[in-house]
One Martini backbone bead per residue (centre of mass of N, CA, C, O) as a GRO file, in nm:
protein
  224
    1MET     BB    1   0.096   0.036   0.023
    2THR     BB    2   0.035   0.372  -0.062
    3PHE     BB    3  -0.021   0.691  -0.006
    4LEU     BB    4  -0.148   0.765  -0.285
    5ASN     BB    5  -0.350   0.536  -0.318
    6LEU     BB    6  -0.507   0.591  -0.057
    7ALA     BB    7  -0.561   0.893  -0.098
    8SER     BB    8  -0.714   0.861  -0.366
    9THR     BB    9  -0.946   0.693  -0.244
   10VAL     BB   10  -1.045   0.898  -0.043
   11ILE     BB   11  -1.115   1.111  -0.262
   12LEU     BB   12  -1.325   0.955  -0.418
   13PHE     BB   13  -1.525   0.962  -0.181
   14ALA     BB   14  -1.527   1.270  -0.124
   15LEU     BB   15  -1.626   1.332  -0.443
   16SER     BB   16  -1.883   1.196  -0.422
   17PRO     BB   17  -2.208   1.283  -0.522
   18THR     BB   18  -2.348   1.058  -0.309
   19SER     BB   19  -2.176   1.211  -0.081
   20LYS     BB   20  -2.130   1.371   0.262
   21SER     BB   21  -1.883   1.185   0.296
   22ILE     BB   22  -1.595   1.016   0.281
   23TYR     BB   23  -1.773   0.756   0.329
   24HIS     BB   24  -1.893   0.556   0.041
   25ARG     BB   25  -2.043   0.225   0.030
   26SER     BB   26  -2.170  -0.038  -0.181
   27LYS     BB   27  -2.274  -0.307  -0.361
   28THR     BB   28  -2.425  -0.103  -0.587
   29ASP     BB   29  -2.245   0.164  -0.490
   30SER     BB   30  -1.944   0.278  -0.627
   31ALA     BB   31  -1.674   0.494  -0.648
   32LEU     BB   32  -1.534   0.239  -0.805
   33SER     BB   33  -1.691   0.233  -1.120
   34SER     BB   34  -1.475   0.193  -1.310
   35SER     BB   35  -1.356   0.045  -1.570
   36VAL     BB   36  -1.076  -0.119  -1.657
   37PHE     BB   37  -1.206  -0.117  -1.948
   38PRO     BB   38  -1.114   0.148  -2.045
   39MET     BB   39  -0.825   0.384  -2.032
   40GLU     BB   40  -0.764   0.709  -1.984
   41ILE     BB   41  -0.486   0.892  -2.094
   42THR     BB   42  -0.313   1.128  -1.897
   43ARG     BB   43  -0.155   1.446  -1.816
   44THR     BB   44   0.027   1.652  -1.659
   45PRO     BB   45   0.054   1.964  -1.687
   46ALA     BB   46   0.334   2.145  -1.755
   47ASP     BB   47   0.276   2.404  -1.571
   48LYS     BB   48   0.289   2.255  -1.296
   49TYR     BB   49   0.605   2.230  -1.288
   50GLY     BB   50   0.668   2.529  -1.288
   51LYS     BB   51   0.518   2.583  -1.018
   52LEU     BB   52   0.689   2.391  -0.851
   53VAL     BB   53   0.958   2.537  -0.882
   54ASP     BB   54   0.866   2.810  -0.772
   55TRP     BB   55   0.780   2.702  -0.495
   56LEU     BB   56   1.050   2.583  -0.404
   57LYS     BB   57   1.192   2.861  -0.389
   58THR     BB   58   1.002   2.971  -0.155
   59GLN     BB   59   1.131   2.716   0.030
   60ASP     BB   60   1.455   2.735  -0.016
   61GLY     BB   61   1.503   2.623  -0.278
   62LYS     BB   62   1.714   2.480  -0.541
   63VAL     BB   63   1.745   2.563  -0.902
   64ASN     BB   64   1.898   2.511  -1.170
   65ASP     BB   65   1.897   2.671  -1.481
   66LYS     BB   66   1.964   2.384  -1.630
   67ILE     BB   67   1.687   2.297  -1.540
   68GLU     BB   68   1.432   2.083  -1.696
   69ILE     BB   69   1.084   2.024  -1.723
   70LYS     BB   70   0.990   1.749  -1.936
   71LEU     BB   71   0.901   1.569  -2.194
   72SER     BB   72   0.983   1.266  -2.284
   73ASP     BB   73   1.123   1.103  -2.582
   74ARG     BB   74   1.122   0.799  -2.414
   75GLY     BB   75   0.913   0.810  -2.223
   76GLY     BB   76   0.740   0.825  -1.903
   77GLY     BB   77   0.707   1.126  -1.924
   78PHE     BB   78   0.831   1.328  -1.701
   79GLY     BB   79   1.144   1.521  -1.656
   80ALA     BB   80   1.477   1.588  -1.565
   81PHE     BB   81   1.684   1.829  -1.737
   82VAL     BB   82   1.966   1.926  -1.903
   83THR     BB   83   2.072   2.223  -2.109
   84ALA     BB   84   2.374   2.194  -2.003
   85PRO     BB   85   2.666   2.172  -1.902
   86VAL     BB   86   2.812   2.001  -1.617
   87GLU     BB   87   2.984   2.042  -1.347
   88GLU     BB   88   3.173   1.937  -1.114
   89ASN     BB   89   2.980   1.973  -0.823
   90GLU     BB   90   2.727   2.087  -0.930
   91LEU     BB   91   2.441   2.232  -0.842
   92LEU     BB   92   2.102   2.141  -0.905
   93PHE     BB   93   1.943   2.067  -0.622
   94THR     BB   94   1.711   2.148  -0.351
   95VAL     BB   95   1.526   1.990  -0.065
   96PRO     BB   96   1.374   2.097   0.187
   97ARG     BB   97   1.198   1.991   0.452
   98ASN     BB   98   0.961   2.212   0.431
   99ALA     BB   99   0.889   2.074   0.130
  100CYS     BB  100   0.798   1.826   0.288
  101VAL     BB  101   0.598   1.551   0.346
  102THR     BB  102   0.533   1.473   0.683
  103LEU     BB  103   0.458   1.330   0.982
  104SER     BB  104   0.488   1.594   1.138
  105ASP     BB  105   0.270   1.750   0.987
  106ALA     BB  106   0.034   1.569   1.071
  107ILE     BB  107   0.067   1.576   1.399
  108ASN     BB  108   0.069   1.917   1.372
  109ASP     BB  109  -0.202   1.959   1.289
  110SER     BB  110  -0.456   2.173   1.381
  111ASN     BB  111  -0.704   1.968   1.314
  112CYS     BB  112  -0.566   1.644   1.311
  113GLY     BB  113  -0.315   1.574   1.490
  114GLU     BB  114  -0.431   1.440   1.746
  115ALA     BB  115  -0.577   1.206   1.595
  116PHE     BB  116  -0.330   1.096   1.455
  117GLY     BB  117  -0.170   1.024   1.710
  118THR     BB  118  -0.378   0.823   1.820
  119LEU     BB  119  -0.372   0.629   1.579
  120ILE     BB  120  -0.076   0.545   1.599
  121LYS     BB  121  -0.093   0.425   1.887
  122ALA     BB  122  -0.320   0.211   1.811
  123ALA     BB  123  -0.183   0.087   1.527
  124GLY     BB  124   0.099   0.155   1.483
  125PRO     BB  125   0.302   0.145   1.213
  126GLY     BB  126   0.054   0.136   1.013
  127GLY     BB  127  -0.050   0.425   1.092
  128ASN     BB  128   0.141   0.599   0.922
  129THR     BB  129   0.016   0.545   0.646
  130VAL     BB  130  -0.270   0.646   0.709
  131VAL     BB  131  -0.192   0.932   0.798
  132MET     BB  132  -0.051   1.023   0.538
  133ALA     BB  133  -0.295   0.978   0.357
  134GLY     BB  134  -0.488   1.166   0.509
  135TYR     BB  135  -0.317   1.423   0.479
  136LEU     BB  136  -0.302   1.429   0.173
  137ALA     BB  137  -0.605   1.442   0.127
  138LYS     BB  138  -0.659   1.700   0.283
  139GLU     BB  139  -0.463   1.886   0.122
  140TYR     BB  140  -0.591   1.841  -0.153
  141LEU     BB  141  -0.876   1.941  -0.088
  142LEU     BB  142  -0.778   2.223  -0.007
  143SER     BB  143  -0.637   2.290  -0.286
  144LYS     BB  144  -0.933   2.289  -0.433
  145GLU     BB  145  -0.999   2.532  -0.309
  146GLU     BB  146  -1.099   2.846  -0.341
  147GLY     BB  147  -0.924   3.119  -0.385
  148THR     BB  148  -0.839   3.414  -0.519
  149ASN     BB  149  -0.798   3.198  -0.754
  150LYS     BB  150  -0.921   2.989  -0.957
  151ASN     BB  151  -0.724   2.710  -0.972
  152ASP     BB  152  -0.494   2.823  -0.769
  153GLU     BB  153  -0.240   2.686  -0.596
  154GLU     BB  154  -0.107   2.947  -0.469
  155SER     BB  155  -0.413   3.008  -0.324
  156SER     BB  156  -0.435   2.786  -0.150
  157LEU     BB  157  -0.491   2.613   0.162
  158SER     BB  158  -0.226   2.471   0.076
  159LYS     BB  159   0.112   2.462   0.090
  160PHE     BB  160   0.126   2.198  -0.127
  161GLY     BB  161  -0.028   2.256  -0.394
  162PRO     BB  162   0.189   2.243  -0.632
  163TYR     BB  163   0.265   1.950  -0.569
  164LEU     BB  164  -0.015   1.805  -0.570
  165ALA     BB  165  -0.080   1.888  -0.877
  166THR     BB  166   0.137   1.656  -0.993
  167LEU     BB  167  -0.034   1.427  -0.902
  168PRO     BB  168  -0.191   1.104  -0.956
  169TRP     BB  169  -0.522   1.092  -0.842
  170GLU     BB  170  -0.613   0.944  -1.105
  171ARG     BB  171  -0.712   0.736  -1.323
  172GLY     BB  172  -0.466   0.767  -1.597
  173ILE     BB  173  -0.271   0.951  -1.475
  174ASN     BB  174   0.027   0.879  -1.574
  175ASN     BB  175  -0.066   0.569  -1.577
  176GLN     BB  176  -0.256   0.527  -1.346
  177GLU     BB  177  -0.267   0.211  -1.160
  178HIS     BB  178  -0.509   0.027  -0.950
  179VAL     BB  179  -0.702  -0.183  -0.759
  180LEU     BB  180  -0.840   0.060  -0.601
  181PHE     BB  181  -0.999   0.156  -0.876
  182TRP     BB  182  -1.166  -0.081  -0.870
  183ASN     BB  183  -1.420  -0.289  -0.887
  184GLY     BB  184  -1.549  -0.576  -0.766
  185ASP     BB  185  -1.610  -0.714  -1.040
  186ASP     BB  186  -1.324  -0.689  -1.158
  187VAL     BB  187  -1.179  -0.854  -0.949
  188GLU     BB  188  -1.338  -1.118  -0.992
  189LYS     BB  189  -1.295  -1.146  -1.305
  190LEU     BB  190  -0.961  -1.093  -1.319
  191LEU     BB  191  -0.839  -1.239  -1.030
  192LYS     BB  192  -0.975  -1.487  -0.985
  193GLY     BB  193  -0.733  -1.752  -0.934
  194SER     BB  194  -0.503  -1.583  -0.861
  195LEU     BB  195  -0.224  -1.482  -0.676
  196CYS     BB  196  -0.352  -1.171  -0.629
  197TYR     BB  197  -0.634  -1.190  -0.498
  198ARG     BB  198  -0.587  -1.186  -0.192
  199GLU     BB  199  -0.420  -0.929  -0.175
  200SER     BB  200  -0.634  -0.741  -0.303
  201THR     BB  201  -0.871  -0.792  -0.103
  202GLU     BB  202  -0.717  -0.715   0.155
  203LEU     BB  203  -0.643  -0.430   0.072
  204ARG     BB  204  -0.934  -0.325   0.030
  205ALA     BB  205  -1.021  -0.379   0.324
  206GLU     BB  206  -0.814  -0.192   0.458
  207VAL     BB  207  -0.910   0.067   0.314
  208ASP     BB  208  -1.199   0.070   0.413
  209LEU     BB  209  -1.117   0.104   0.709
  210ALA     BB  210  -0.945   0.361   0.678
  211ILE     BB  211  -1.176   0.540   0.572
  212LYS     BB  212  -1.355   0.525   0.821
  213VAL     BB  213  -1.149   0.656   1.008
  214LEU     BB  214  -1.087   0.921   0.836
  215ASN     BB  215  -1.366   1.047   0.830
  216GLY     BB  216  -1.357   1.151   1.139
  217ILE     BB  217  -1.099   1.336   1.091
  218ILE     BB  218  -1.116   1.498   0.796
  219GLY     BB  219  -1.405   1.575   0.736
  220PRO     BB  220  -1.461   1.844   0.904
  221SER     BB  221  -1.219   2.013   0.748
  222VAL     BB  222  -1.345   1.962   0.428
  223LEU     BB  223  -1.691   1.949   0.463
  224ALA     BB  224  -1.802   2.225   0.593
   0.00000   0.00000   0.00000
């Protein structure tokens, strides 16, 4: 289980038009209702990466002027490339800790930090993953709130808005695919009888439980 996969699933439920809470799922109506095939492939818009670099500099990060983020001509999406020869020991970029999303950010969050800390104590090491996913989901949902300019990550309610805007939150973005995005029928039809069926169903059950727990923690701060 990864932070982004779990956080993306939390967001799918949070943005479900049929739900007024973070968690909403039934046997007949699932927020993960998209069919496994076909999948529309889209990419994060290039300007989002430019905003990411600009934001990183405001966080005391450094990015060499020779660095350019662009679509790779060898496939695989976007990447960081140098546009001129680089000298030995020349600094290319730095990412300071305050520009990173950390567990410390989650447990010190003004709205959810106390509950996140309690969850970690109750759940043990596995709670760290759930808390980070919950915090990422919360920050992403806040970043989507309208700021001084609509759809402007720089004016979002989340400090990490420009970074979060580059992540593949939905199925198909930057070839993002995961069993957590499938519906139950797809899992049964395509995986039952395979070696990965048990792991997939157990993972989905764990995520369902995590979403129920996170609903009571991050729901009030993003759905009010």
